[in-house]
Amino acid sequence: MDLGFAGEVAVVTGASKGIGAACARLLALEGARLVLVARNKVYLDNLAKELLNKSKAEVVSVSADLSKIGSAEKVVKAAVEKFGRIDVLINSAGSSQGGIFEELPENVWNDALQLKFLGAVRMVRAVLPVMRAQQHGRIVNIAGNTGRQPHPRLLPGSAANAALLS
């Protein structure tokens, strides 16, 4: 399948596993150059090796915690230094702790919103100047179904997904 990503530079957050890793695999097979982003450097490096072996894709992995201020700028700087541009941003970071509502401490809610929602906001803000200067770019924000149909044991993630959908 040719989706037109050959030579494009794609930043994929949450790339160490799940949907983010699946997006990275597809983009690599399409010929995109990749910036893989997640907190766990070991997982990122393993995926980078896999992609290089299966697709010969150019890949750089950036360990960053997108729940922290300044992390998005670090990612964008690394991408531009390596590839000179950013054509695609896929925001897929954001697994959240679940549990019973009355037992969830406030920090669990804060962590979910900081990573899934505000991490995406930070990445979009950081990448927009690059894309505007290029007069080209695409941004995809991935939000789970629980943003529309909350799960009673996954409410912090559901709230973050609902915020991202908005």
PDB file of C-alpha atoms in Angstrom:
ATOM      1  CA  MET A   1       0.000   0.000   0.000  1.00  0.00           C
ATOM      2  CA  ASP A   2       1.336   3.466  -0.794  1.00  0.00           C
ATOM      3  CA  LEU A   3      -0.055   6.124   1.519  1.00  0.00           C
ATOM      4  CA  GLY A   4       2.353   8.795   0.298  1.00  0.00           C
ATOM      5  CA  PHE A   5       4.625   8.924   3.335  1.00  0.00           C
ATOM      6  CA  ALA A   6       7.895   8.047   1.574  1.00  0.00           C
ATOM      7  CA  GLY A   7      10.556  10.518   2.685  1.00  0.00           C
ATOM      8  CA  GLU A   8       8.225  12.309   5.093  1.00  0.00           C
ATOM      9  CA  VAL A   9       9.425  12.975   8.639  1.00  0.00           C
ATOM     10  CA  ALA A  10       6.978  11.692  11.233  1.00  0.00           C
ATOM     11  CA  VAL A  11       7.118  12.226  14.983  1.00  0.00           C
ATOM     12  CA  VAL A  12       5.226   9.489  16.832  1.00  0.00           C
ATOM     13  CA  THR A  13       4.599   9.890  20.554  1.00  0.00           C
ATOM     14  CA  GLY A  14       3.748   6.897  22.684  1.00  0.00           C
ATOM     15  CA  ALA A  15       5.817   4.914  20.199  1.00  0.00           C
ATOM     16  CA  SER A  16       7.174   2.331  22.603  1.00  0.00           C
ATOM     17  CA  LYS A  17       4.069   0.128  22.444  1.00  0.00           C
ATOM     18  CA  GLY A  18       0.429  -0.133  21.467  1.00  0.00           C
ATOM     19  CA  ILE A  19      -1.082   2.159  18.852  1.00  0.00           C
ATOM     20  CA  GLY A  20       1.994   4.391  18.728  1.00  0.00           C
ATOM     21  CA  ALA A  21       4.278   1.464  17.900  1.00  0.00           C
ATOM     22  CA  ALA A  22       1.793   0.204  15.305  1.00  0.00           C
ATOM     23  CA  CYS A  23       1.743   3.652  13.654  1.00  0.00           C
ATOM     24  CA  ALA A  24       5.547   3.732  13.622  1.00  0.00           C
ATOM     25  CA  ARG A  25       5.714   0.284  12.004  1.00  0.00           C
ATOM     26  CA  LEU A  26       3.279   1.274   9.260  1.00  0.00           C
ATOM     27  CA  LEU A  27       5.021   4.577   8.581  1.00  0.00           C
ATOM     28  CA  ALA A  28       8.413   2.842   8.416  1.00  0.00           C
ATOM     29  CA  LEU A  29       7.104   0.365   5.862  1.00  0.00           C
ATOM     30  CA  GLU A  30       5.766   3.348   3.865  1.00  0.00           C
ATOM     31  CA  GLY A  31       9.267   4.855   3.782  1.00  0.00           C
ATOM     32  CA  ALA A  32       8.862   7.621   6.342  1.00  0.00           C
ATOM     33  CA  ARG A  33      11.752   8.848   8.442  1.00  0.00           C
ATOM     34  CA  LEU A  34      10.794   8.532  12.088  1.00  0.00           C
ATOM     35  CA  VAL A  35      11.251  10.228  15.415  1.00  0.00           C
ATOM     36  CA  LEU A  36      10.052   7.779  18.058  1.00  0.00           C
ATOM     37  CA  VAL A  37       9.047   9.308  21.385  1.00  0.00           C
ATOM     38  CA  ALA A  38       8.223   7.704  24.736  1.00  0.00           C
ATOM     39  CA  ARG A  39       9.486   7.664  28.285  1.00  0.00           C
ATOM     40  CA  ASN A  40      11.174   4.261  28.090  1.00  0.00           C
ATOM     41  CA  LYS A  41      14.414   4.521  26.085  1.00  0.00           C
ATOM     42  CA  VAL A  42      14.998   0.745  26.074  1.00  0.00           C
ATOM     43  CA  TYR A  43      11.618   0.066  24.435  1.00  0.00           C
ATOM     44  CA  LEU A  44      12.225   2.852  21.928  1.00  0.00           C
ATOM     45  CA  ASP A  45      15.660   1.573  20.999  1.00  0.00           C
ATOM     46  CA  ASN A  46      14.285  -1.954  20.554  1.00  0.00           C
ATOM     47  CA  LEU A  47      11.577  -0.670  18.224  1.00  0.00           C
ATOM     48  CA  ALA A  48      14.123   1.420  16.320  1.00  0.00           C
ATOM     49  CA  LYS A  49      16.270  -1.698  15.745  1.00  0.00           C
ATOM     50  CA  GLU A  50      13.209  -3.671  14.624  1.00  0.00           C
ATOM     51  CA  LEU A  51      12.217  -0.954  12.155  1.00  0.00           C
ATOM     52  CA  LEU A  52      15.726  -0.680  10.773  1.00  0.00           C
ATOM     53  CA  ASN A  53      15.883  -4.450  10.237  1.00  0.00           C
ATOM     54  CA  LYS A  54      12.446  -4.735   8.623  1.00  0.00           C
ATOM     55  CA  SER A  55      12.268  -1.534   6.603  1.00  0.00           C
ATOM     56  CA  LYS A  56      15.672   0.191   6.527  1.00  0.00           C
ATOM     57  CA  ALA A  57      13.874   3.281   7.863  1.00  0.00           C
ATOM     58  CA  GLU A  58      15.868   6.196   9.224  1.00  0.00           C
ATOM     59  CA  VAL A  59      14.909   6.348  12.879  1.00  0.00           C
ATOM     60  CA  VAL A  60      15.860   8.424  15.880  1.00  0.00           C
ATOM     61  CA  SER A  61      14.456   7.681  19.330  1.00  0.00           C
ATOM     62  CA  VAL A  62      13.930  10.436  21.876  1.00  0.00           C
ATOM     63  CA  SER A  63      13.190   9.557  25.466  1.00  0.00           C
ATOM     64  CA  ALA A  64      10.859  12.237  26.797  1.00  0.00           C
ATOM     65  CA  ASP A  65       8.143  12.501  29.407  1.00  0.00           C
ATOM     66  CA  LEU A  66       5.499  14.613  27.693  1.00  0.00           C
ATOM     67  CA  SER A  67       3.768  15.258  30.993  1.00  0.00           C
ATOM     68  CA  LYS A  68       6.673  17.596  31.772  1.00  0.00           C
ATOM     69  CA  ILE A  69       6.975  21.173  30.531  1.00  0.00           C
ATOM     70  CA  GLY A  70       9.850  21.554  28.049  1.00  0.00           C
ATOM     71  CA  SER A  71       9.775  17.953  26.842  1.00  0.00           C
ATOM     72  CA  ALA A  72       7.922  18.714  23.599  1.00  0.00           C
ATOM     73  CA  GLU A  73      10.475  21.353  22.643  1.00  0.00           C
ATOM     74  CA  LYS A  74      13.229  18.773  23.244  1.00  0.00           C
ATOM     75  CA  VAL A  75      11.509  16.363  20.845  1.00  0.00           C
ATOM     76  CA  VAL A  76      11.004  18.979  18.129  1.00  0.00           C
ATOM     77  CA  LYS A  77      14.600  20.165  18.448  1.00  0.00           C
ATOM     78  CA  ALA A  78      15.901  16.593  18.060  1.00  0.00           C
ATOM     79  CA  ALA A  79      13.663  15.997  15.028  1.00  0.00           C
ATOM     80  CA  VAL A  80      14.705  19.190  13.268  1.00  0.00           C
ATOM     81  CA  GLU A  81      18.401  18.630  14.062  1.00  0.00           C
ATOM     82  CA  LYS A  82      18.250  15.099  12.634  1.00  0.00           C
ATOM     83  CA  PHE A  83      15.931  15.567   9.649  1.00  0.00           C
ATOM     84  CA  GLY A  84      15.539  19.314   9.097  1.00  0.00           C
ATOM     85  CA  ARG A  85      11.735  19.206   9.106  1.00  0.00           C
ATOM     86  CA  ILE A  86       8.597  17.618  10.560  1.00  0.00           C
ATOM     87  CA  ASP A  87       5.802  16.615   8.197  1.00  0.00           C
ATOM     88  CA  VAL A  88       3.612  14.502  10.466  1.00  0.00           C
ATOM     89  CA  LEU A  89       2.898  14.478  14.194  1.00  0.00           C
ATOM     90  CA  ILE A  90       1.053  11.530  15.684  1.00  0.00           C
ATOM     91  CA  ASN A  91       0.099  12.088  19.317  1.00  0.00           C
ATOM     92  CA  SER A  92      -0.450   8.657  20.806  1.00  0.00           C
ATOM     93  CA  ALA A  93       1.082   8.989  24.271  1.00  0.00           C
ATOM     94  CA  GLY A  94      -1.064   8.430  27.282  1.00  0.00           C
ATOM     95  CA  SER A  95      -1.747   5.261  29.173  1.00  0.00           C
ATOM     96  CA  SER A  96      -3.478   5.942  32.486  1.00  0.00           C
ATOM     97  CA  GLN A  97      -3.937   4.160  35.766  1.00  0.00           C
ATOM     98  CA  GLY A  98      -7.426   2.894  36.399  1.00  0.00           C
ATOM     99  CA  GLY A  99      -9.277   1.922  39.512  1.00  0.00           C
ATOM    100  CA  ILE A 100     -12.375   2.494  41.559  1.00  0.00           C
ATOM    101  CA  PHE A 101     -13.455   6.141  41.499  1.00  0.00           C
ATOM    102  CA  GLU A 102     -13.523   6.778  45.232  1.00  0.00           C
ATOM    103  CA  GLU A 103     -10.124   5.117  45.665  1.00  0.00           C
ATOM    104  CA  LEU A 104      -8.250   7.049  42.959  1.00  0.00           C
ATOM    105  CA  PRO A 105      -5.968   9.724  44.402  1.00  0.00           C
ATOM    106  CA  GLU A 106      -5.841  13.142  42.769  1.00  0.00           C
ATOM    107  CA  ASN A 107      -2.341  12.545  41.373  1.00  0.00           C
ATOM    108  CA  VAL A 108      -3.717   9.743  39.154  1.00  0.00           C
ATOM    109  CA  TRP A 109      -6.173  12.188  37.583  1.00  0.00           C
ATOM    110  CA  ASN A 110      -3.439  14.788  37.194  1.00  0.00           C
ATOM    111  CA  ASP A 111      -1.020  12.276  35.628  1.00  0.00           C
ATOM    112  CA  ALA A 112      -3.631  11.196  33.061  1.00  0.00           C
ATOM    113  CA  LEU A 113      -4.435  14.767  32.037  1.00  0.00           C
ATOM    114  CA  GLN A 114      -0.802  15.885  32.022  1.00  0.00           C
ATOM    115  CA  LEU A 115       0.334  13.092  29.695  1.00  0.00           C
ATOM    116  CA  LYS A 116      -2.574  12.348  27.370  1.00  0.00           C
ATOM    117  CA  PHE A 117      -4.161  15.768  27.042  1.00  0.00           C
ATOM    118  CA  LEU A 118      -1.532  18.361  27.927  1.00  0.00           C
ATOM    119  CA  GLY A 119       1.245  16.264  26.381  1.00  0.00           C
ATOM    120  CA  ALA A 120      -0.624  16.453  23.069  1.00  0.00           C
ATOM    121  CA  VAL A 121      -1.238  20.180  23.525  1.00  0.00           C
ATOM    122  CA  ARG A 122       2.476  20.707  24.213  1.00  0.00           C
ATOM    123  CA  MET A 123       3.498  18.703  21.152  1.00  0.00           C
ATOM    124  CA  VAL A 124       1.103  20.574  18.858  1.00  0.00           C
ATOM    125  CA  ARG A 125       2.317  23.927  20.178  1.00  0.00           C
ATOM    126  CA  ALA A 126       5.953  22.897  19.717  1.00  0.00           C
ATOM    127  CA  VAL A 127       5.522  21.523  16.196  1.00  0.00           C
ATOM    128  CA  LEU A 128       3.282  24.255  14.758  1.00  0.00           C
ATOM    129  CA  PRO A 129       6.064  26.814  14.140  1.00  0.00           C
ATOM    130  CA  VAL A 130       8.033  24.216  12.158  1.00  0.00           C
ATOM    131  CA  MET A 131       5.016  23.184  10.098  1.00  0.00           C
ATOM    132  CA  ARG A 132       3.960  26.787   9.493  1.00  0.00           C
ATOM    133  CA  ALA A 133       7.459  27.687   8.292  1.00  0.00           C
ATOM    134  CA  GLN A 134       7.312  24.713   5.889  1.00  0.00           C
ATOM    135  CA  GLN A 135       3.740  25.615   4.890  1.00  0.00           C
ATOM    136  CA  HIS A 136       2.981  21.927   5.290  1.00  0.00           C
ATOM    137  CA  GLY A 137       2.192  19.434   8.004  1.00  0.00           C
ATOM    138  CA  ARG A 138      -0.339  17.007   9.385  1.00  0.00           C
ATOM    139  CA  ILE A 139      -1.287  16.371  12.999  1.00  0.00           C
ATOM    140  CA  VAL A 140      -3.162  13.306  14.224  1.00  0.00           C
ATOM    141  CA  ASN A 141      -4.324  13.124  17.846  1.00  0.00           C
ATOM    142  CA  ILE A 142      -5.284   9.619  18.923  1.00  0.00           C
ATOM    143  CA  ALA A 143      -7.922   9.404  21.634  1.00  0.00           C
ATOM    144  CA  GLY A 144      -9.415   6.222  23.036  1.00  0.00           C
ATOM    145  CA  ASN A 145     -13.062   5.270  22.785  1.00  0.00           C
ATOM    146  CA  THR A 146     -13.476   5.917  26.491  1.00  0.00           C
ATOM    147  CA  GLY A 147     -13.500   9.626  25.686  1.00  0.00           C
ATOM    148  CA  ARG A 148     -17.001   9.130  24.286  1.00  0.00           C
ATOM    149  CA  GLN A 149     -18.055   6.116  26.336  1.00  0.00           C
ATOM    150  CA  PRO A 150     -16.307   6.289  29.714  1.00  0.00           C
ATOM    151  CA  HIS A 151     -15.449   3.065  31.477  1.00  0.00           C
ATOM    152  CA  PRO A 152     -16.205   3.151  35.214  1.00  0.00           C
ATOM    153  CA  ARG A 153     -12.781   1.727  36.112  1.00  0.00           C
ATOM    154  CA  LEU A 154     -10.825   3.887  33.636  1.00  0.00           C
ATOM    155  CA  LEU A 155     -12.169   7.347  34.446  1.00  0.00           C
ATOM    156  CA  PRO A 156      -8.891   9.315  34.571  1.00  0.00           C
ATOM    157  CA  GLY A 157      -7.969   8.096  31.068  1.00  0.00           C
ATOM    158  CA  SER A 158     -11.567   8.596  29.922  1.00  0.00           C
ATOM    159  CA  ALA A 159     -11.459  12.211  31.072  1.00  0.00           C
ATOM    160  CA  ALA A 160      -8.131  12.797  29.294  1.00  0.00           C
ATOM    161  CA  ASN A 161      -9.503  11.230  26.091  1.00  0.00           C
ATOM    162  CA  ALA A 162     -12.639  13.392  26.299  1.00  0.00           C
ATOM    163  CA  ALA A 163     -10.478  16.498  26.719  1.00  0.00           C
ATOM    164  CA  LEU A 164      -8.395  15.491  23.704  1.00  0.00           C
ATOM    165  CA  LEU A 165     -11.525  14.931  21.618  1.00  0.00           C
ATOM    166  CA  SER A 166     -12.598  18.474  22.462  1.00  0.00           C
TER     167      SER A 166
END
